[in-house]
Amino acid sequence: RFEEKETDVALGVKAIELLHLGACDTLVIVSGDTDFVPAIRTAKRVFPGVQVCVAFPHARFNAELQQIADFSFRIRAARYAEHQFPDPVRLSDGRVLRRPPGW
């Protein structure tokens, strides 16, 4: 069953809000989804000094996103394994979190 969560829209709006507040001068979008194109175009039009980077997750790429970004790069699959928390992780309240087996 498909469910629209509006996550991309919420993140795009948050990016514009952060730029409006002067909280950042560079956006890094980690996605290959073109739902971010309107937010990136708006950010670059309304805040001409902003730098936009698109980091494409492994096996995700979009030429339109690459074209409108100031710079971009692809995240190699091996990088995910290099940057995971240890397994298990013990939280300050004593709970223990375990990594799913496929990770």
PDB file of N, CA and C in Angstrom:
ATOM      1  N   ARG A   1       0.850  -1.174   0.000  1.00  0.00           N
ATOM      2  CA  ARG A   1       0.000   0.000   0.000  1.00  0.00           C
ATOM      3  C   ARG A   1       0.893   1.233   0.000  1.00  0.00           C
ATOM      4  N   PHE A   2       0.617   2.164  -0.880  1.00  0.00           N
ATOM      5  CA  PHE A   2       1.392   3.393  -0.982  1.00  0.00           C
ATOM      6  C   PHE A   2       0.842   4.432  -0.014  1.00  0.00           C
ATOM      7  N   GLU A   3       1.742   5.088   0.689  1.00  0.00           N
ATOM      8  CA  GLU A   3       1.338   6.155   1.611  1.00  0.00           C
ATOM      9  C   GLU A   3       2.266   7.342   1.419  1.00  0.00           C
ATOM     10  N   GLU A   4       1.712   8.500   1.102  1.00  0.00           N
ATOM     11  CA  GLU A   4       2.504   9.717   0.928  1.00  0.00           C
ATOM     12  C   GLU A   4       2.762  10.328   2.297  1.00  0.00           C
ATOM     13  N   LYS A   5       4.039  10.450   2.661  1.00  0.00           N
ATOM     14  CA  LYS A   5       4.400  10.959   3.978  1.00  0.00           C
ATOM     15  C   LYS A   5       4.774  12.435   3.951  1.00  0.00           C
ATOM     16  N   GLU A   6       4.939  12.997   2.761  1.00  0.00           N
ATOM     17  CA  GLU A   6       5.290  14.413   2.581  1.00  0.00           C
ATOM     18  C   GLU A   6       6.639  14.771   3.200  1.00  0.00           C
ATOM     19  N   THR A   7       7.495  13.798   3.382  1.00  0.00           N
ATOM     20  CA  THR A   7       8.795  14.045   3.992  1.00  0.00           C
ATOM     21  C   THR A   7       9.645  14.974   3.137  1.00  0.00           C
ATOM     22  N   ASP A   8       9.688  14.731   1.823  1.00  0.00           N
ATOM     23  CA  ASP A   8      10.503  15.564   0.941  1.00  0.00           C
ATOM     24  C   ASP A   8      10.047  17.016   0.966  1.00  0.00           C
ATOM     25  N   VAL A   9       8.740  17.220   0.980  1.00  0.00           N
ATOM     26  CA  VAL A   9       8.201  18.583   1.035  1.00  0.00           C
ATOM     27  C   VAL A   9       8.595  19.241   2.351  1.00  0.00           C
ATOM     28  N   ALA A  10       8.454  18.510   3.453  1.00  0.00           N
ATOM     29  CA  ALA A  10       8.804  19.059   4.761  1.00  0.00           C
ATOM     30  C   ALA A  10      10.289  19.422   4.819  1.00  0.00           C
ATOM     31  N   LEU A  11      11.150  18.587   4.260  1.00  0.00           N
ATOM     32  CA  LEU A  11      12.587  18.878   4.264  1.00  0.00           C
ATOM     33  C   LEU A  11      12.914  20.073   3.371  1.00  0.00           C
ATOM     34  N   GLY A  12      12.237  20.172   2.230  1.00  0.00           N
ATOM     35  CA  GLY A  12      12.445  21.325   1.348  1.00  0.00           C
ATOM     36  C   GLY A  12      12.039  22.626   2.019  1.00  0.00           C
ATOM     37  N   VAL A  13      10.897  22.612   2.699  1.00  0.00           N
ATOM     38  CA  VAL A  13      10.433  23.800   3.426  1.00  0.00           C
ATOM     39  C   VAL A  13      11.410  24.146   4.545  1.00  0.00           C
ATOM     40  N   LYS A  14      11.910  23.139   5.248  1.00  0.00           N
ATOM     41  CA  LYS A  14      12.869  23.387   6.331  1.00  0.00           C
ATOM     42  C   LYS A  14      14.153  24.006   5.785  1.00  0.00           C
ATOM     43  N   ALA A  15      14.601  23.564   4.626  1.00  0.00           N
ATOM     44  CA  ALA A  15      15.810  24.133   4.016  1.00  0.00           C
ATOM     45  C   ALA A  15      15.608  25.619   3.721  1.00  0.00           C
ATOM     46  N   ILE A  16      14.470  25.975   3.162  1.00  0.00           N
ATOM     47  CA  ILE A  16      14.182  27.388   2.866  1.00  0.00           C
ATOM     48  C   ILE A  16      14.093  28.184   4.162  1.00  0.00           C
ATOM     49  N   GLU A  17      13.482  27.602   5.189  1.00  0.00           N
ATOM     50  CA  GLU A  17      13.395  28.276   6.492  1.00  0.00           C
ATOM     51  C   GLU A  17      14.787  28.554   7.059  1.00  0.00           C
ATOM     52  N   LEU A  18      15.673  27.567   7.017  1.00  0.00           N
ATOM     53  CA  LEU A  18      17.028  27.749   7.545  1.00  0.00           C
ATOM     54  C   LEU A  18      17.776  28.842   6.792  1.00  0.00           C
ATOM     55  N   LEU A  19      17.607  28.893   5.481  1.00  0.00           N
ATOM     56  CA  LEU A  19      18.242  29.949   4.697  1.00  0.00           C
ATOM     57  C   LEU A  19      17.664  31.310   5.066  1.00  0.00           C
ATOM     58  N   HIS A  20      16.348  31.377   5.210  1.00  0.00           N
ATOM     59  CA  HIS A  20      15.681  32.631   5.578  1.00  0.00           C
ATOM     60  C   HIS A  20      16.179  33.152   6.931  1.00  0.00           C
ATOM     61  N   LEU A  21      16.397  32.249   7.871  1.00  0.00           N
ATOM     62  CA  LEU A  21      16.862  32.631   9.201  1.00  0.00           C
ATOM     63  C   LEU A  21      18.361  32.915   9.235  1.00  0.00           C
ATOM     64  N   GLY A  22      19.047  32.673   8.134  1.00  0.00           N
ATOM     65  CA  GLY A  22      20.486  32.877   8.096  1.00  0.00           C
ATOM     66  C   GLY A  22      21.252  31.809   8.853  1.00  0.00           C
ATOM     67  N   ALA A  23      20.623  30.668   9.071  1.00  0.00           N
ATOM     68  CA  ALA A  23      21.229  29.600   9.855  1.00  0.00           C
ATOM     69  C   ALA A  23      22.238  28.772   9.065  1.00  0.00           C
ATOM     70  N   CYS A  24      22.275  28.951   7.752  1.00  0.00           N
ATOM     71  CA  CYS A  24      23.247  28.220   6.942  1.00  0.00           C
ATOM     72  C   CYS A  24      23.478  28.974   5.637  1.00  0.00           C
ATOM     73  N   ASP A  25      24.570  28.645   4.986  1.00  0.00           N
ATOM     74  CA  ASP A  25      24.849  29.236   3.676  1.00  0.00           C
ATOM     75  C   ASP A  25      25.103  28.157   2.635  1.00  0.00           C
ATOM     76  N   THR A  26      25.022  26.892   3.059  1.00  0.00           N
ATOM     77  CA  THR A  26      25.195  25.754   2.169  1.00  0.00           C
ATOM     78  C   THR A  26      24.149  24.705   2.503  1.00  0.00           C
ATOM     79  N   LEU A  27      23.511  24.163   1.474  1.00  0.00           N
ATOM     80  CA  LEU A  27      22.572  23.064   1.664  1.00  0.00           C
ATOM     81  C   LEU A  27      23.215  21.801   1.117  1.00  0.00           C
ATOM     82  N   VAL A  28      23.107  20.726   1.855  1.00  0.00           N
ATOM     83  CA  VAL A  28      23.536  19.420   1.367  1.00  0.00           C
ATOM     84  C   VAL A  28      22.302  18.531   1.382  1.00  0.00           C
ATOM     85  N   ILE A  29      21.867  18.151   0.209  1.00  0.00           N
ATOM     86  CA  ILE A  29      20.697  17.290   0.048  1.00  0.00           C
ATOM     87  C   ILE A  29      21.210  15.882  -0.212  1.00  0.00           C
ATOM     88  N   VAL A  30      20.851  14.940   0.641  1.00  0.00           N
ATOM     89  CA  VAL A  30      21.254  13.548   0.458  1.00  0.00           C
ATOM     90  C   VAL A  30      20.043  12.805  -0.097  1.00  0.00           C
ATOM     91  N   SER A  31      19.983  12.737  -1.419  1.00  0.00           N
ATOM     92  CA  SER A  31      18.842  12.125  -2.080  1.00  0.00           C
ATOM     93  C   SER A  31      19.103  12.046  -3.579  1.00  0.00           C
ATOM     94  N   GLY A  32      18.351  11.202  -4.230  1.00  0.00           N
ATOM     95  CA  GLY A  32      18.343  11.163  -5.682  1.00  0.00           C
ATOM     96  C   GLY A  32      16.961  11.471  -6.200  1.00  0.00           C
ATOM     97  N   ASP A  33      16.123  12.026  -5.349  1.00  0.00           N
ATOM     98  CA  ASP A  33      14.708  12.249  -5.641  1.00  0.00           C
ATOM     99  C   ASP A  33      14.472  13.649  -6.207  1.00  0.00           C
ATOM    100  N   THR A  34      13.809  13.724  -7.349  1.00  0.00           N
ATOM    101  CA  THR A  34      13.543  15.021  -7.970  1.00  0.00           C
ATOM    102  C   THR A  34      12.509  15.848  -7.219  1.00  0.00           C
ATOM    103  N   ASP A  35      11.896  15.307  -6.180  1.00  0.00           N
ATOM    104  CA  ASP A  35      10.979  16.115  -5.362  1.00  0.00           C
ATOM    105  C   ASP A  35      11.707  17.298  -4.732  1.00  0.00           C
ATOM    106  N   PHE A  36      13.039  17.242  -4.661  1.00  0.00           N
ATOM    107  CA  PHE A  36      13.812  18.341  -4.087  1.00  0.00           C
ATOM    108  C   PHE A  36      14.124  19.449  -5.092  1.00  0.00           C
ATOM    109  N   VAL A  37      13.856  19.225  -6.368  1.00  0.00           N
ATOM    110  CA  VAL A  37      14.183  20.221  -7.398  1.00  0.00           C
ATOM    111  C   VAL A  37      13.530  21.570  -7.120  1.00  0.00           C
ATOM    112  N   PRO A  38      12.223  21.644  -6.827  1.00  0.00           N
ATOM    113  CA  PRO A  38      11.632  22.966  -6.564  1.00  0.00           C
ATOM    114  C   PRO A  38      12.271  23.702  -5.390  1.00  0.00           C
ATOM    115  N   ALA A  39      12.593  22.998  -4.322  1.00  0.00           N
ATOM    116  CA  ALA A  39      13.225  23.646  -3.171  1.00  0.00           C
ATOM    117  C   ALA A  39      14.613  24.154  -3.534  1.00  0.00           C
ATOM    118  N   ILE A  40      15.365  23.377  -4.295  1.00  0.00           N
ATOM    119  CA  ILE A  40      16.705  23.807  -4.694  1.00  0.00           C
ATOM    120  C   ILE A  40      16.622  25.025  -5.606  1.00  0.00           C
ATOM    121  N   ARG A  41      15.729  24.983  -6.576  1.00  0.00           N
ATOM    122  CA  ARG A  41      15.574  26.140  -7.474  1.00  0.00           C
ATOM    123  C   ARG A  41      15.162  27.392  -6.705  1.00  0.00           C
ATOM    124  N   THR A  42      14.232  27.236  -5.765  1.00  0.00           N
ATOM    125  CA  THR A  42      13.790  28.370  -4.959  1.00  0.00           C
ATOM    126  C   THR A  42      14.932  28.903  -4.103  1.00  0.00           C
ATOM    127  N   ALA A  43      15.675  28.014  -3.480  1.00  0.00           N
ATOM    128  CA  ALA A  43      16.799  28.437  -2.637  1.00  0.00           C
ATOM    129  C   ALA A  43      17.802  29.243  -3.451  1.00  0.00           C
ATOM    130  N   LYS A  44      18.122  28.782  -4.641  1.00  0.00           N
ATOM    131  CA  LYS A  44      19.116  29.467  -5.462  1.00  0.00           C
ATOM    132  C   LYS A  44      18.592  30.799  -6.007  1.00  0.00           C
ATOM    133  N   ARG A  45      17.275  30.887  -6.248  1.00  0.00           N
ATOM    134  CA  ARG A  45      16.688  32.131  -6.749  1.00  0.00           C
ATOM    135  C   ARG A  45      16.548  33.175  -5.643  1.00  0.00           C
ATOM    136  N   VAL A  46      16.049  32.772  -4.493  1.00  0.00           N
ATOM    137  CA  VAL A  46      15.765  33.706  -3.402  1.00  0.00           C
ATOM    138  C   VAL A  46      17.035  34.041  -2.611  1.00  0.00           C
ATOM    139  N   PHE A  47      17.948  33.103  -2.548  1.00  0.00           N
ATOM    140  CA  PHE A  47      19.198  33.289  -1.804  1.00  0.00           C
ATOM    141  C   PHE A  47      20.366  33.015  -2.755  1.00  0.00           C
ATOM    142  N   PRO A  48      20.685  33.961  -3.632  1.00  0.00           N
ATOM    143  CA  PRO A  48      21.658  33.699  -4.699  1.00  0.00           C
ATOM    144  C   PRO A  48      23.047  33.293  -4.221  1.00  0.00           C
ATOM    145  N   GLY A  49      23.410  33.597  -2.998  1.00  0.00           N
ATOM    146  CA  GLY A  49      24.733  33.226  -2.507  1.00  0.00           C
ATOM    147  C   GLY A  49      24.818  31.807  -1.966  1.00  0.00           C
ATOM    148  N   VAL A  50      23.696  31.124  -1.898  1.00  0.00           N
ATOM    149  CA  VAL A  50      23.682  29.789  -1.308  1.00  0.00           C
ATOM    150  C   VAL A  50      24.387  28.779  -2.222  1.00  0.00           C
ATOM    151  N   GLN A  51      25.112  27.878  -1.601  1.00  0.00           N
ATOM    152  CA  GLN A  51      25.717  26.751  -2.308  1.00  0.00           C
ATOM    153  C   GLN A  51      24.844  25.530  -2.054  1.00  0.00           C
ATOM    154  N   VAL A  52      24.582  24.756  -3.098  1.00  0.00           N
ATOM    155  CA  VAL A  52      23.784  23.541  -2.952  1.00  0.00           C
ATOM    156  C   VAL A  52      24.596  22.347  -3.442  1.00  0.00           C
ATOM    157  N   CYS A  53      24.712  21.370  -2.560  1.00  0.00           N
ATOM    158  CA  CYS A  53      25.395  20.118  -2.879  1.00  0.00           C
ATOM    159  C   CYS A  53      24.356  18.999  -2.826  1.00  0.00           C
ATOM    160  N   VAL A  54      24.411  18.106  -3.788  1.00  0.00           N
ATOM    161  CA  VAL A  54      23.571  16.912  -3.749  1.00  0.00           C
ATOM    162  C   VAL A  54      24.492  15.706  -3.586  1.00  0.00           C
ATOM    163  N   ALA A  55      24.249  14.949  -2.520  1.00  0.00           N
ATOM    164  CA  ALA A  55      24.977  13.705  -2.282  1.00  0.00           C
ATOM    165  C   ALA A  55      24.040  12.562  -2.643  1.00  0.00           C
ATOM    166  N   PHE A  56      24.401  11.819  -3.674  1.00  0.00           N
ATOM    167  CA  PHE A  56      23.544  10.736  -4.150  1.00  0.00           C
ATOM    168  C   PHE A  56      23.839   9.455  -3.377  1.00  0.00           C
ATOM    169  N   PRO A  57      22.817   8.903  -2.702  1.00  0.00           N
ATOM    170  CA  PRO A  57      23.016   7.623  -2.026  1.00  0.00           C
ATOM    171  C   PRO A  57      23.408   6.543  -3.035  1.00  0.00           C
ATOM    172  N   HIS A  58      24.001   5.466  -2.536  1.00  0.00           N
ATOM    173  CA  HIS A  58      24.407   4.359  -3.394  1.00  0.00           C
ATOM    174  C   HIS A  58      23.242   3.905  -4.283  1.00  0.00           C
ATOM    175  N   ALA A  59      23.539   3.730  -5.550  1.00  0.00           N
ATOM    176  CA  ALA A  59      22.580   3.241  -6.553  1.00  0.00           C
ATOM    177  C   ALA A  59      21.449   4.224  -6.833  1.00  0.00           C
ATOM    178  N   ARG A  60      21.619   5.479  -6.455  1.00  0.00           N
ATOM    179  CA  ARG A  60      20.633   6.519  -6.759  1.00  0.00           C
ATOM    180  C   ARG A  60      21.353   7.656  -7.450  1.00  0.00           C
ATOM    181  N   PHE A  61      20.808   8.106  -8.556  1.00  0.00           N
ATOM    182  CA  PHE A  61      21.390   9.223  -9.278  1.00  0.00           C
ATOM    183  C   PHE A  61      20.281   9.883 -10.075  1.00  0.00           C
ATOM    184  N   ASN A  62      20.380  11.198 -10.247  1.00  0.00           N
ATOM    185  CA  ASN A  62      19.423  11.914 -11.056  1.00  0.00           C
ATOM    186  C   ASN A  62      20.159  13.059 -11.748  1.00  0.00           C
ATOM    187  N   ALA A  63      20.140  13.047 -13.072  1.00  0.00           N
ATOM    188  CA  ALA A  63      20.868  14.055 -13.850  1.00  0.00           C
ATOM    189  C   ALA A  63      20.332  15.461 -13.616  1.00  0.00           C
ATOM    190  N   GLU A  64      19.021  15.605 -13.423  1.00  0.00           N
ATOM    191  CA  GLU A  64      18.450  16.935 -13.199  1.00  0.00           C
ATOM    192  C   GLU A  64      18.964  17.529 -11.886  1.00  0.00           C
ATOM    193  N   LEU A  65      19.001  16.717 -10.844  1.00  0.00           N
ATOM    194  CA  LEU A  65      19.535  17.198  -9.563  1.00  0.00           C
ATOM    195  C   LEU A  65      21.007  17.572  -9.705  1.00  0.00           C
ATOM    196  N   GLN A  66      21.763  16.751 -10.397  1.00  0.00           N
ATOM    197  CA  GLN A  66      23.180  17.048 -10.581  1.00  0.00           C
ATOM    198  C   GLN A  66      23.370  18.362 -11.334  1.00  0.00           C
ATOM    199  N   GLN A  67      22.522  18.600 -12.309  1.00  0.00           N
ATOM    200  CA  GLN A  67      22.644  19.803 -13.137  1.00  0.00           C
ATOM    201  C   GLN A  67      22.337  21.070 -12.358  1.00  0.00           C
ATOM    202  N   ILE A  68      21.338  21.048 -11.473  1.00  0.00           N
ATOM    203  CA  ILE A  68      20.976  22.285 -10.769  1.00  0.00           C
ATOM    204  C   ILE A  68      21.823  22.521  -9.522  1.00  0.00           C
ATOM    205  N   ALA A  69      22.514  21.478  -9.049  1.00  0.00           N
ATOM    206  CA  ALA A  69      23.372  21.628  -7.864  1.00  0.00           C
ATOM    207  C   ALA A  69      24.662  22.337  -8.248  1.00  0.00           C
ATOM    208  N   ASP A  70      25.253  23.021  -7.277  1.00  0.00           N
ATOM    209  CA  ASP A  70      26.561  23.630  -7.501  1.00  0.00           C
ATOM    210  C   ASP A  70      27.643  22.563  -7.562  1.00  0.00           C
ATOM    211  N   PHE A  71      27.458  21.509  -6.816  1.00  0.00           N
ATOM    212  CA  PHE A  71      28.361  20.366  -6.876  1.00  0.00           C
ATOM    213  C   PHE A  71      27.617  19.149  -6.346  1.00  0.00           C
ATOM    214  N   SER A  72      28.126  17.972  -6.663  1.00  0.00           N
ATOM    215  CA  SER A  72      27.479  16.737  -6.228  1.00  0.00           C
ATOM    216  C   SER A  72      28.517  15.632  -6.139  1.00  0.00           C
ATOM    217  N   PHE A  73      28.138  14.568  -5.454  1.00  0.00           N
ATOM    218  CA  PHE A  73      28.986  13.378  -5.409  1.00  0.00           C
ATOM    219  C   PHE A  73      28.104  12.174  -5.103  1.00  0.00           C
ATOM    220  N   ARG A  74      28.642  11.001  -5.371  1.00  0.00           N
ATOM    221  CA  ARG A  74      27.927   9.750  -5.115  1.00  0.00           C
ATOM    222  C   ARG A  74      28.534   9.080  -3.884  1.00  0.00           C
ATOM    223  N   ILE A  75      27.665   8.553  -3.048  1.00  0.00           N
ATOM    224  CA  ILE A  75      28.111   7.849  -1.849  1.00  0.00           C
ATOM    225  C   ILE A  75      28.276   6.370  -2.216  1.00  0.00           C
ATOM    226  N   ARG A  76      29.486   5.862  -2.101  1.00  0.00           N
ATOM    227  CA  ARG A  76      29.753   4.453  -2.409  1.00  0.00           C
ATOM    228  C   ARG A  76      29.156   3.557  -1.320  1.00  0.00           C
ATOM    229  N   ALA A  77      28.756   2.368  -1.698  1.00  0.00           N
ATOM    230  CA  ALA A  77      28.141   1.423  -0.753  1.00  0.00           C
ATOM    231  C   ALA A  77      29.044   1.153   0.439  1.00  0.00           C
ATOM    232  N   ALA A  78      30.346   1.049   0.208  1.00  0.00           N
ATOM    233  CA  ALA A  78      31.282   0.742   1.299  1.00  0.00           C
ATOM    234  C   ALA A  78      31.282   1.831   2.365  1.00  0.00           C
ATOM    235  N   ARG A  79      30.973   3.049   2.009  1.00  0.00           N
ATOM    236  CA  ARG A  79      30.986   4.157   2.971  1.00  0.00           C
ATOM    237  C   ARG A  79      29.938   3.976   4.062  1.00  0.00           C
ATOM    238  N   TYR A  80      28.808   3.333   3.739  1.00  0.00           N
ATOM    239  CA  TYR A  80      27.775   3.108   4.754  1.00  0.00           C
ATOM    240  C   TYR A  80      28.331   2.258   5.896  1.00  0.00           C
ATOM    241  N   ALA A  81      28.996   1.168   5.545  1.00  0.00           N
ATOM    242  CA  ALA A  81      29.538   0.269   6.560  1.00  0.00           C
ATOM    243  C   ALA A  81      30.604   0.964   7.405  1.00  0.00           C
ATOM    244  N   GLU A  82      31.362   1.859   6.797  1.00  0.00           N
ATOM    245  CA  GLU A  82      32.432   2.562   7.500  1.00  0.00           C
ATOM    246  C   GLU A  82      31.921   3.574   8.523  1.00  0.00           C
ATOM    247  N   HIS A  83      30.651   3.956   8.427  1.00  0.00           N
ATOM    248  CA  HIS A  83      30.127   5.029   9.275  1.00  0.00           C
ATOM    249  C   HIS A  83      28.922   4.607  10.108  1.00  0.00           C
ATOM    250  N   GLN A  84      28.839   3.339  10.430  1.00  0.00           N
ATOM    251  CA  GLN A  84      27.748   2.867  11.280  1.00  0.00           C
ATOM    252  C   GLN A  84      28.169   2.912  12.750  1.00  0.00           C
ATOM    253  N   PHE A  85      27.179   3.062  13.608  1.00  0.00           N
ATOM    254  CA  PHE A  85      27.434   2.950  15.036  1.00  0.00           C
ATOM    255  C   PHE A  85      27.864   1.522  15.340  1.00  0.00           C
ATOM    256  N   PRO A  86      28.550   1.320  16.454  1.00  0.00           N
ATOM    257  CA  PRO A  86      28.885  -0.059  16.829  1.00  0.00           C
ATOM    258  C   PRO A  86      27.602  -0.834  17.134  1.00  0.00           C
ATOM    259  N   ASP A  87      27.699  -2.135  17.083  1.00  0.00           N
ATOM    260  CA  ASP A  87      26.549  -2.976  17.386  1.00  0.00           C
ATOM    261  C   ASP A  87      26.915  -3.864  18.565  1.00  0.00           C
ATOM    262  N   PRO A  88      26.224  -3.766  19.675  1.00  0.00           N
ATOM    263  CA  PRO A  88      25.057  -2.934  19.940  1.00  0.00           C
ATOM    264  C   PRO A  88      25.445  -1.544  20.451  1.00  0.00           C
ATOM    265  N   VAL A  89      24.436  -0.670  20.540  1.00  0.00           N
ATOM    266  CA  VAL A  89      24.612   0.654  21.130  1.00  0.00           C
ATOM    267  C   VAL A  89      23.788   0.690  22.412  1.00  0.00           C
ATOM    268  N   ARG A  90      24.419   1.085  23.496  1.00  0.00           N
ATOM    269  CA  ARG A  90      23.712   1.205  24.776  1.00  0.00           C
ATOM    270  C   ARG A  90      23.387   2.682  25.005  1.00  0.00           C
ATOM    271  N   LEU A  91      22.104   2.981  25.173  1.00  0.00           N
ATOM    272  CA  LEU A  91      21.656   4.344  25.411  1.00  0.00           C
ATOM    273  C   LEU A  91      21.856   4.725  26.875  1.00  0.00           C
ATOM    274  N   SER A  92      21.829   6.013  27.160  1.00  0.00           N
ATOM    275  CA  SER A  92      22.055   6.487  28.527  1.00  0.00           C
ATOM    276  C   SER A  92      20.997   5.980  29.509  1.00  0.00           C
ATOM    277  N   ASP A  93      19.809   5.630  29.002  1.00  0.00           N
ATOM    278  CA  ASP A  93      18.766   5.116  29.891  1.00  0.00           C
ATOM    279  C   ASP A  93      18.852   3.598  30.075  1.00  0.00           C
ATOM    280  N   GLY A  94      19.913   2.977  29.507  1.00  0.00           N
ATOM    281  CA  GLY A  94      20.117   1.547  29.679  1.00  0.00           C
ATOM    282  C   GLY A  94      19.595   0.684  28.541  1.00  0.00           C
ATOM    283  N   ARG A  95      18.746   1.242  27.695  1.00  0.00           N
ATOM    284  CA  ARG A  95      18.239   0.451  26.572  1.00  0.00           C
ATOM    285  C   ARG A  95      19.378   0.114  25.614  1.00  0.00           C
ATOM    286  N   VAL A  96      19.230  -1.021  24.958  1.00  0.00           N
ATOM    287  CA  VAL A  96      20.228  -1.485  24.004  1.00  0.00           C
ATOM    288  C   VAL A  96      19.585  -1.550  22.622  1.00  0.00           C
ATOM    289  N   LEU A  97      20.243  -0.926  21.666  1.00  0.00           N
ATOM    290  CA  LEU A  97      19.766  -0.957  20.286  1.00  0.00           C
ATOM    291  C   LEU A  97      20.692  -1.849  19.470  1.00  0.00           C
ATOM    292  N   ARG A  98      20.082  -2.740  18.666  1.00  0.00           N
ATOM    293  CA  ARG A  98      20.857  -3.635  17.819  1.00  0.00           C
ATOM    294  C   ARG A  98      20.608  -3.298  16.347  1.00  0.00           C
ATOM    295  N   ARG A  99      21.631  -3.460  15.573  1.00  0.00           N
ATOM    296  CA  ARG A  99      21.566  -3.231  14.133  1.00  0.00           C
ATOM    297  C   ARG A  99      20.782  -4.359  13.467  1.00  0.00           C
ATOM    298  N   PRO A 100      19.921  -4.037  12.501  1.00  0.00           N
ATOM    299  CA  PRO A 100      19.226  -5.099  11.764  1.00  0.00           C
ATOM    300  C   PRO A 100      20.233  -6.034  11.089  1.00  0.00           C
ATOM    301  N   PRO A 101      19.916  -7.313  10.952  1.00  0.00           N
ATOM    302  CA  PRO A 101      20.877  -8.291  10.421  1.00  0.00           C
ATOM    303  C   PRO A 101      21.426  -7.950   9.036  1.00  0.00           C
ATOM    304  N   GLY A 102      20.649  -7.342   8.171  1.00  0.00           N
ATOM    305  CA  GLY A 102      21.085  -7.057   6.814  1.00  0.00           C
ATOM    306  C   GLY A 102      22.012  -5.866   6.685  1.00  0.00           C
ATOM    307  N   TRP A 103      22.334  -5.185   7.753  1.00  0.00           N
ATOM    308  CA  TRP A 103      23.164  -3.982   7.694  1.00  0.00           C
ATOM    309  C   TRP A 103      24.603  -4.332   7.894  1.00  0.00           C
TER     310      TRP A 103
END
